[in-house]
Coordinates of C-alpha atoms in Angstrom, one line a residue:
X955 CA 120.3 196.4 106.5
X956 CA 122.7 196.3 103.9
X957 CA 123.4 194.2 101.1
X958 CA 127.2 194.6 99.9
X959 CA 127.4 191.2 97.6
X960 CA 124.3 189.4 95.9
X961 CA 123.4 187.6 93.1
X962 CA 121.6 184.6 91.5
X963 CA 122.8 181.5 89.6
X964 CA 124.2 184.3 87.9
X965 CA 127.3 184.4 90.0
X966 CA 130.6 183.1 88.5
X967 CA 133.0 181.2 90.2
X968 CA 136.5 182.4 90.0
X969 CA 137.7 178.9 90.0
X970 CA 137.6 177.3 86.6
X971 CA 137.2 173.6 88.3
X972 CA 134.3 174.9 90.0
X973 CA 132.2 175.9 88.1
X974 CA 132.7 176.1 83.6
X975 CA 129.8 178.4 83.5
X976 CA 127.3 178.9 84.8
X977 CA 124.6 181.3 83.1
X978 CA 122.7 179.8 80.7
X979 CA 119.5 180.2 78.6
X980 CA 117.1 181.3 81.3
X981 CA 119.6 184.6 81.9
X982 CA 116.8 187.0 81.1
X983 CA 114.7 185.2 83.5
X984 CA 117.7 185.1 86.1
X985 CA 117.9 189.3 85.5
X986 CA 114.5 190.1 86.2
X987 CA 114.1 187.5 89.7
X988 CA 117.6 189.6 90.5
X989 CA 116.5 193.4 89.8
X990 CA 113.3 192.4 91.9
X991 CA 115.3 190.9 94.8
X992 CA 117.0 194.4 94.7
X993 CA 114.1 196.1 94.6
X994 CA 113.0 194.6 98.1
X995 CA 116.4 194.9 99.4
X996 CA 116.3 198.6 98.7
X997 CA 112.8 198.3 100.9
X998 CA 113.7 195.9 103.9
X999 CA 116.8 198.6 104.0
X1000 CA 114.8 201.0 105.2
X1001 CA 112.4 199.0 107.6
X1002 CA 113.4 198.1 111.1
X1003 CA 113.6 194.9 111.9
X1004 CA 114.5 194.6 115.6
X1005 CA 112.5 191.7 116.7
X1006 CA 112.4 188.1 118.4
X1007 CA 113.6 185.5 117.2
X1008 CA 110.7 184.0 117.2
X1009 CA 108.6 186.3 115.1
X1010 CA 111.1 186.0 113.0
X1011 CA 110.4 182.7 110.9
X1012 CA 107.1 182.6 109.2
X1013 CA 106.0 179.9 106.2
X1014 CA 108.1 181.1 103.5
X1015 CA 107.0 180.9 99.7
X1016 CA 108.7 177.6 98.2
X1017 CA 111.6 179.4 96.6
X1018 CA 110.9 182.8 97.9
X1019 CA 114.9 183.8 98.4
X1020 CA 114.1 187.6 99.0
X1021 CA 111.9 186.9 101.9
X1022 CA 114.6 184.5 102.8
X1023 CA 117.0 187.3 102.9
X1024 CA 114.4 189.5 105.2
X1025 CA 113.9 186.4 107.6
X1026 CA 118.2 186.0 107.6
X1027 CA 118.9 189.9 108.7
X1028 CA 115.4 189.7 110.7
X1029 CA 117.1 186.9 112.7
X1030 CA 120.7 188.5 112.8
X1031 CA 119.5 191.2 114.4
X1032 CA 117.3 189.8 117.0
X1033 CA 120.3 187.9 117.7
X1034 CA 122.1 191.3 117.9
X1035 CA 124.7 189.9 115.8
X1036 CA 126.7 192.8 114.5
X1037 CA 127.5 191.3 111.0
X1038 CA 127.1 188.2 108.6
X1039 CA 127.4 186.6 105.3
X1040 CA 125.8 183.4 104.0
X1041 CA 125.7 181.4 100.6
X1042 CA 122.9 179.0 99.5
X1043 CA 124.3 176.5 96.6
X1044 CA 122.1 174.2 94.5
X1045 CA 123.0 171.7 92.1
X1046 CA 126.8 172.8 92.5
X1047 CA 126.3 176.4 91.5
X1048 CA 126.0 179.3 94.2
X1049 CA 122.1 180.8 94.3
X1050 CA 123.0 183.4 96.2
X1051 CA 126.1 185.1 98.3
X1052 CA 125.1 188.0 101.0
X1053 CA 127.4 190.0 103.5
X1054 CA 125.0 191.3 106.0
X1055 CA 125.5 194.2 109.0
X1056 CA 129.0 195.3 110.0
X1057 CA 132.6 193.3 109.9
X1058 CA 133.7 196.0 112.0
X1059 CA 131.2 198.5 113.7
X1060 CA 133.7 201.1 114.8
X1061 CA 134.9 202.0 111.3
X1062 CA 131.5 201.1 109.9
X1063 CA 132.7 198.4 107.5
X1064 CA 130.8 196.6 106.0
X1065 CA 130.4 192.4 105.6
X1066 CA 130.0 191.2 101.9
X1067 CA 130.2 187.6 100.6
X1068 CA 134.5 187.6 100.6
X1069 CA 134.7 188.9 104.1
X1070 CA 137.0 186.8 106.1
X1071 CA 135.8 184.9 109.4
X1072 CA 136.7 182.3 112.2
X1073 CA 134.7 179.1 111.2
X1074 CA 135.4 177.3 114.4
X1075 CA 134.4 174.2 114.5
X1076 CA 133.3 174.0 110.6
X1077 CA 137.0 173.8 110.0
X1078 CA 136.8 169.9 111.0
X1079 CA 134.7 168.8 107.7
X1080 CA 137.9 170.0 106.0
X1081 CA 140.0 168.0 108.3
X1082 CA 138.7 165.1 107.5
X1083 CA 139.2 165.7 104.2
X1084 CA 142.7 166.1 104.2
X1085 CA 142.5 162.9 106.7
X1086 CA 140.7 160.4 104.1
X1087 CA 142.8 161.9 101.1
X1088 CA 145.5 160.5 103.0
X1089 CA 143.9 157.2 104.1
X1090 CA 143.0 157.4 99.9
X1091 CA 146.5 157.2 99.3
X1092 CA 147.3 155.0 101.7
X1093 CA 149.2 157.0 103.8
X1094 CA 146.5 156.4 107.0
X1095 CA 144.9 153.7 108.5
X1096 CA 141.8 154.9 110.7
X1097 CA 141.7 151.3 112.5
X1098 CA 145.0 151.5 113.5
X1099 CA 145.4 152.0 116.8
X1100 CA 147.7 155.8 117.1
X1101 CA 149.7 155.0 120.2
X1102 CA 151.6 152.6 117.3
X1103 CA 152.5 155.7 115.7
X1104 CA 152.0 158.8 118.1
X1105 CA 152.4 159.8 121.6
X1106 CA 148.9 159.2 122.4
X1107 CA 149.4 157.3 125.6
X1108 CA 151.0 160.3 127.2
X1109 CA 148.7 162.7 126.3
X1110 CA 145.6 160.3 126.8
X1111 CA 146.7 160.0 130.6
X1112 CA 147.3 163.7 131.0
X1113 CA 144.2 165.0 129.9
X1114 CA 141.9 162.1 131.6
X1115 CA 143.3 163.7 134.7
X1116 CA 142.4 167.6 134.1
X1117 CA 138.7 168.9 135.1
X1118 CA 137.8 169.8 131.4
X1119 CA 134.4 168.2 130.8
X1120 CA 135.8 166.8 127.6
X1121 CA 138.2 164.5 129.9
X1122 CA 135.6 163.0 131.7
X1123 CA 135.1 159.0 131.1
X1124 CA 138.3 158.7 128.7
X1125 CA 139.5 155.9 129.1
X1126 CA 143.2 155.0 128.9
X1127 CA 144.1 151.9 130.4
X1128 CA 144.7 150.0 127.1
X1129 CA 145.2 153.3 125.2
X1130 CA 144.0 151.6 121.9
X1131 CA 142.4 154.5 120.7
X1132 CA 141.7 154.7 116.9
X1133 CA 141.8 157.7 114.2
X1134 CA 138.1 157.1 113.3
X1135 CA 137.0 156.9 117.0
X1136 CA 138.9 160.5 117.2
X1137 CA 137.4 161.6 114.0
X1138 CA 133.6 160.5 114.8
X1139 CA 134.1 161.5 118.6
X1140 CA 133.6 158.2 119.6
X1141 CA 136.3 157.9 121.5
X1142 CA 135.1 158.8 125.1
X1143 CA 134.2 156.2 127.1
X1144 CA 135.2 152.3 126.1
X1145 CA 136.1 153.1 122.6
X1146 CA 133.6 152.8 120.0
X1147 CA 130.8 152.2 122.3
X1148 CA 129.0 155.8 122.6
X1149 CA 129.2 159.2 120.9
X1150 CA 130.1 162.5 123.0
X1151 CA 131.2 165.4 120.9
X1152 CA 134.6 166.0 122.2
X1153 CA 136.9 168.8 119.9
X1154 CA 140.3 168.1 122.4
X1155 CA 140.2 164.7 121.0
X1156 CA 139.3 165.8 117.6
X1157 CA 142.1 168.2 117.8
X1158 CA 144.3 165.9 119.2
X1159 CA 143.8 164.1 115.7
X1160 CA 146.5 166.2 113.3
X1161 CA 149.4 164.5 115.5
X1162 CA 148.8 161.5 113.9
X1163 CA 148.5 162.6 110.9
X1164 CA 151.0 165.2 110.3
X1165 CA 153.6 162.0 112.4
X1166 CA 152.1 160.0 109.0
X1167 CA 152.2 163.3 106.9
X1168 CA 156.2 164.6 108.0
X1169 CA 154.4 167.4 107.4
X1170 CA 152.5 170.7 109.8
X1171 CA 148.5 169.8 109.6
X1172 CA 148.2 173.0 108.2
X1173 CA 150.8 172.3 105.3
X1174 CA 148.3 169.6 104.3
X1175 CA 145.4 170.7 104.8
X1176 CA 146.3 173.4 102.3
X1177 CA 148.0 170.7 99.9
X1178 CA 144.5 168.5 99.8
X1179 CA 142.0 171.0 100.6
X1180 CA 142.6 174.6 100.3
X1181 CA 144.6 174.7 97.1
X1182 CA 142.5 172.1 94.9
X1183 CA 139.5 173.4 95.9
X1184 CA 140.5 176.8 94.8
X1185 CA 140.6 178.6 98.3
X1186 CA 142.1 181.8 98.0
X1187 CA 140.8 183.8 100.5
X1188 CA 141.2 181.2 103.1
X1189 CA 143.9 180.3 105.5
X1190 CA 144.8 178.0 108.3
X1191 CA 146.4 179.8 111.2
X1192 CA 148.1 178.9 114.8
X1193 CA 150.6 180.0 117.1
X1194 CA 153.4 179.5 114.6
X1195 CA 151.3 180.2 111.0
X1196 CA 149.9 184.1 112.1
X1197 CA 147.6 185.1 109.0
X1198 CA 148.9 187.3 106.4
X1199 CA 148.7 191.0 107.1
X1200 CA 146.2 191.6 104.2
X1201 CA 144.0 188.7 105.7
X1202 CA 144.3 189.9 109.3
X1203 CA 143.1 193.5 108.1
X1204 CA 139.8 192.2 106.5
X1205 CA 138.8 189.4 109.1
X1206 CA 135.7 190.3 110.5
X1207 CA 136.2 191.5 114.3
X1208 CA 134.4 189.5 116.8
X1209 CA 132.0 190.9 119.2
X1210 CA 130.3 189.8 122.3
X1211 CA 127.0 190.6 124.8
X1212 CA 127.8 192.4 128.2
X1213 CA 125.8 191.9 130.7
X1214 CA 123.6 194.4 129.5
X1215 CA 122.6 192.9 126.3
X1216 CA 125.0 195.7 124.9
X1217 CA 127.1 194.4 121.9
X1218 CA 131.0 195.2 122.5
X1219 CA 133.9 194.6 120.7
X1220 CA 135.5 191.2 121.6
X1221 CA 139.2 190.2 121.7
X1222 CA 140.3 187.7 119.0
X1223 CA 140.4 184.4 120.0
X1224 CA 144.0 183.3 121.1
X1225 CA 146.4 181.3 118.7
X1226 CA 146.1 177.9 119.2
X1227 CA 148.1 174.4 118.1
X1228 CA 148.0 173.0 114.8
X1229 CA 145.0 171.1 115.7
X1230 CA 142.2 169.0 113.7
X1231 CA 139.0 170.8 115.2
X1232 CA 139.6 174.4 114.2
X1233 CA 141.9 177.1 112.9
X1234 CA 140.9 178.1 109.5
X1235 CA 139.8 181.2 108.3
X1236 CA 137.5 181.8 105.5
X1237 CA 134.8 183.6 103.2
X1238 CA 131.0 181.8 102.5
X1239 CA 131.9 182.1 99.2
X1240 CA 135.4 180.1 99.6
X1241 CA 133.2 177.3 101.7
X1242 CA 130.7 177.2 98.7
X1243 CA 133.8 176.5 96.3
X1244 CA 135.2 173.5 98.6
X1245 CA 131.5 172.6 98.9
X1246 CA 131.1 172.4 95.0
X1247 CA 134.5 170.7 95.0
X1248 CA 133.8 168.1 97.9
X1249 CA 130.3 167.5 96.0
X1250 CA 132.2 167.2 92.4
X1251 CA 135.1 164.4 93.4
X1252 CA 137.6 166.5 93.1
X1253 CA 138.9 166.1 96.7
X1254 CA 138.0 162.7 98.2
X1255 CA 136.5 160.0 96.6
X1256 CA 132.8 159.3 96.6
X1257 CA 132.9 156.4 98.7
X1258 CA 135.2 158.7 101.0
X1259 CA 132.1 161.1 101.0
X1260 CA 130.0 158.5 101.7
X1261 CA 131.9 157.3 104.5
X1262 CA 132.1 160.8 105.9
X1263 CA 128.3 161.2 105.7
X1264 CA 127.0 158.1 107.2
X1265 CA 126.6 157.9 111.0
X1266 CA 129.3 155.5 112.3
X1267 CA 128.6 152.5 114.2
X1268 CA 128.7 151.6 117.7
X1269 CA 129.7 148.8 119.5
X1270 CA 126.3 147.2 120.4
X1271 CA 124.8 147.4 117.2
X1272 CA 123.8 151.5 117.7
X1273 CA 124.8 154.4 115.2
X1274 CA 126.4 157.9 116.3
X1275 CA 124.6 160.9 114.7
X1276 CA 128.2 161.7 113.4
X1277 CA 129.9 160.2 110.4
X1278 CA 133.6 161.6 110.0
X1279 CA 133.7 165.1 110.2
X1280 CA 130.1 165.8 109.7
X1281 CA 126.9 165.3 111.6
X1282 CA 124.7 162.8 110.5
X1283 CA 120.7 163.1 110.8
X1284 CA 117.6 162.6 109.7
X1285 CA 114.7 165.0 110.4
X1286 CA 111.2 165.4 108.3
X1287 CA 111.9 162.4 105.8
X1288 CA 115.5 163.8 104.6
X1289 CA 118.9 163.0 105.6
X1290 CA 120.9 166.7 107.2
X1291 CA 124.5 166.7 107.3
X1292 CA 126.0 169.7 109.1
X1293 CA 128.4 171.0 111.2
X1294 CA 128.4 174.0 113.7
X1295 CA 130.8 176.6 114.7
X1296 CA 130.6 178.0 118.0
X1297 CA 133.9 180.3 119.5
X1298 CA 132.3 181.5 122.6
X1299 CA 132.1 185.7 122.7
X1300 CA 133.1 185.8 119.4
X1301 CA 132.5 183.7 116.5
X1302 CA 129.5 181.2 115.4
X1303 CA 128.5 179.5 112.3
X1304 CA 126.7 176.7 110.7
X1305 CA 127.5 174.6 107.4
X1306 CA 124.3 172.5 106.2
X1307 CA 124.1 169.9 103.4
X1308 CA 120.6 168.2 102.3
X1309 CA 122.6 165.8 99.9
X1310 CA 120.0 164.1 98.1
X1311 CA 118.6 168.1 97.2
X1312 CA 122.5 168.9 96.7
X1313 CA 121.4 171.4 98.3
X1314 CA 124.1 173.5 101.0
X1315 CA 123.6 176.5 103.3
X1316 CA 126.4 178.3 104.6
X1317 CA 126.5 180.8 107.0
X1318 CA 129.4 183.1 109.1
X1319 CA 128.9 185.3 112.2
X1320 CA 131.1 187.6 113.9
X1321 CA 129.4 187.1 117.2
X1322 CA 128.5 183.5 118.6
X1323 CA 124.6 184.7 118.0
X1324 CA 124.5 181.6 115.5
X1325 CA 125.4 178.9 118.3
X1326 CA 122.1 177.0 119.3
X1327 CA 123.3 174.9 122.1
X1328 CA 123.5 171.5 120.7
X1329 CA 123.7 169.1 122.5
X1330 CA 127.1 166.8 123.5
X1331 CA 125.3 163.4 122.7
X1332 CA 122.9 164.2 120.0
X1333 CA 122.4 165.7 116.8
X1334 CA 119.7 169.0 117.0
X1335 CA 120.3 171.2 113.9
X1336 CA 116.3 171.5 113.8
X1337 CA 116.7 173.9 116.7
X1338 CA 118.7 176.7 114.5
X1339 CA 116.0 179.3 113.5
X1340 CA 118.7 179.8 111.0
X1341 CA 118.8 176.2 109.5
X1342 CA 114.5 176.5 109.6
X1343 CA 114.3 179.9 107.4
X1344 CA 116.6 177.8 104.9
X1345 CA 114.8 174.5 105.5
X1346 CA 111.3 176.7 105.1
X1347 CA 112.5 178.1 101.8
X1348 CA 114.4 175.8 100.2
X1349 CA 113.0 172.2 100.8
X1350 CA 109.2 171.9 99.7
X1351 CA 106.9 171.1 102.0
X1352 CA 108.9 171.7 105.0
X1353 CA 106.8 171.7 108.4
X1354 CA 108.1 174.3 111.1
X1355 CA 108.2 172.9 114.2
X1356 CA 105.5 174.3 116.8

C-alpha cells in the first residue's frame, strides 16, 4: 500500500475562492497528528492486507483517520480494486486527500489525490447545478413541460419501444414530461407519481437545456460549474469533446474481474453524447473544491441547494429518496445525501454529504469494486462498506449495522 498524496487540514487549496487559508493556530498540533499518520502508513505499507470485506470494517476510534486509511486500502483490496483516491472535507476545508494502489498496473503508476478518473454517474450533482444556475437566472423552468421546447415526444416514443429496462412503464401518450421529473427520475411511470432511477432520462435532460442554453451541455457545465469552482484538472468529454492529450495520459486506466477473479486491464468506456447523467472526468481533490464551492454559495443559491437536497414529492402525497441530482436519506438520526458512480468493468465511485456535519466523503475507483448494487427504487448507501468506515470514523456514535 502506498500513500502518494496526504495531508491534514493542513492542505491548501489552489483556488483562492476556496479556501483563504487554511492553517491556523493549532499547526503544531496538525504536524504532529500528520508525522504520526505517516508513521503508520510507513507500517500498514509493509503489512498485507488481503482480506474480506467483511473483516474489513471494525469500530473505529471517533476521529481515528489513520485507521481510517487502513480500513480504506483494507477494503480496496478485498475488492481487488487495482487503484484509488478519496478526500474527506470538514467544515469546508479538506482533512485529508489519498491516492491508493495503481492508476495503471502495467507501468506501475501510481494513484495520488490529482489522478484523473471517470466519475460516472457522480457527474449528475454537477448537472444539476449548471441546470438550477440556469433556472436562477431564469433561463429554465423545471415545470414546464420540454416537448414545448425539445424533441421530447420523438424520442419519448422511441425509447418506450426498445427492451432497455430503463424504458419499461414510460409513458408517452400525453408526453408532458417535465425537467424536474427528468432530474429527480420521476419520470417513469405516470409522471410524478413514483421514483425509478432511470440515467437515459436523466441524460436525455442536456437537450433541453443546451435548446434553452444555445449552447453544448458541456460548454455550460464548464461556464457554471467547472470554471467557478476552480476545476482544473477536470473535463467534460463526449464523442465530439475527446479529453486533452495531457488529461488522457494521466486518467487512471480501468480494469475489470475475469472469470477467474483475476484483475485485467479493461477497455475505456466508449464516447458517448453530451448527456446530463455522465461524462466528466476528475480528481477527489477537484470534487472537494466544487464541494467547498457548492457548500460556500458560490455556484447555486442556497435555496437552490436546498431544493437539490430535499426528496421531491410524489403525486399521492409520498417523497422520492432523490432530490435533484442527489439522493436524499435518512439513516441513524442524520440526513445522507449521495450519489454513486458505477461504469460497469471499469469505473465506480461514491460522493457522500452529512450536511448538518458539513461533512463530505469522496471517493474514485478504477474498477467498479466501489458499486454496491443499489437499488432502482430506493435509497441504500448504508450498504457501502465504504460509506460505513467513513460513517464509523467520522460521525460519533455511529452503530454498524449487524
Amino acid at each position: 500500500m502506498t500513500f502518494n498524496y496526504i495531508k491534514t487540514r493542513l492542505f491548501c487549496l489552489s483556488s483562492k475562492r476556496v479556501i483563504k487559508h487554511p492553517c491556523n493556530k493549532n499547526n503544531q498540533r496538525q504536524k504532529s497528528r500528520a508525522s504520526k499518520l505517516i508513521l503508520l502508513m510507513l507500517w500498514i505499507s509493509s503489512t498485507s492486507l488481503w482480506a474480506e470485506k467483511s473483516t474489513c470494517i471494525e469500530a473505529l476510534k471517533f476521529y481515528d483517520t489513520a485507521t481510517f486509511v487502513q480500513q480504506i486500502d483494507c477494503l480496496r483490496q478485498a475488492a481487488k480494486i487495482p487503484g484509488l483516491s478519496f478526500a474527506v472535507v470538514k467544515d469546508q476545508e479538506v482533512l485529508i486527500a489519498a491516492g491508493l494502489g495503481y492508476a495503471h498496473k502495467e507501468s506501475g503508476l501510481r494513484v495520488t489525490a490529482q489522478t484523473p478518473f471517470n466519475i460516472a454517474s457522480v457527474t449528475k450533482p454537477l448537472s444539476a447545478v449548471a441546470a438550477l444556475r440556469m433556472v436562477e437566472l431564469g433561463q429554465l423552468q423545471l415545470d414546464r413541460p420540454i416537448a414545448e421546447y425539445s424533441q421530447w415526444s420523438d424520442f419519448c416514443h422511441a425509447f418506450s419501444e426498445q427492451p432497455s429496462i430503463f424504458a419499461k412503464e414510460l409513458q408517452c401518450q400525453s408526453a408532458d414530461h417535465t425537467l424536474r421529473q427528468l432530474l429527480s427520475h420521476t419520470a417513469t411511470g405516470m409522471p410524478g407519481t413514483r421514483f425509478s432511477y432511470n440515467p437515459v432520462l436523466y441524460s436525455w435532460a442536456s437537450r433541453p437545456i443546451m435548446a434553452v442554453g444555445e449552447r453544448s451541455f458541456s460548454n455550460l457545465v464548464d461556464q457554471y460549474v467547472l470554471q467557478p469552482a476552480g476545476m482544473l484538472q477536470s473535463a467534460r468529454t463526449n464523442r465530439d469533446l475527446p479529453l486533452t492529450e495531457d488529461l488522457a495520459q494521466r486518467l487512471a486506466k480501468p480494469y475489470l474481474l475475469d472469470s477467474t477473479g483475476k484483475i485485467q486491464r479493461a477497455p475505456l468506456p466508449p464516447p458517448q453524447g453530451d448527456g446530463a447523467a455522465g461524462g466528466v472526468i476528475s480528481t477527489v481533490i477537484d470534487l472537494a473544491k466544487f464541494d467547498i464551492a457548492y457548500d460556500q454559495g458560490q455556484l447555486i443559491s442556497a435555496q437552490s441547494r436546498e431544493l437539490m437536497m430535499t426528496p421531491t414529492q410524489l403525486t399521492g402525497g409520498k417523497t422520492a429518496p432523490y432530490g435533484i441530482g442527489w439522493f436524499v436519506q435518512d439513516y441513524q438520526g442524520h440526513r445522507l445525501v449521495w450519489h454513486s458512480g458505477w461504469w460497469e468493468d471499469a469505473y465506480s465511485a461514491i460522493y457522500l454529504k452529512v450536511p448538518e456535519q458539513q461533512l463530505t466523503f469522496i471517493l474514485l475507483a478504477n474498477s467498479e469494486g466501489v458499486w454496491w448494487d443499489n437499488p432502482l427504487d430506493s435509497a441504500r448507501v448504508q450498504d457501502s462498506e465504504f460509506a460505513q468506515a467513513f460513517f464509523s470514523t467520522y460521525i460519533k456514535d455511529w452503530v454498524l449495522p449487524n
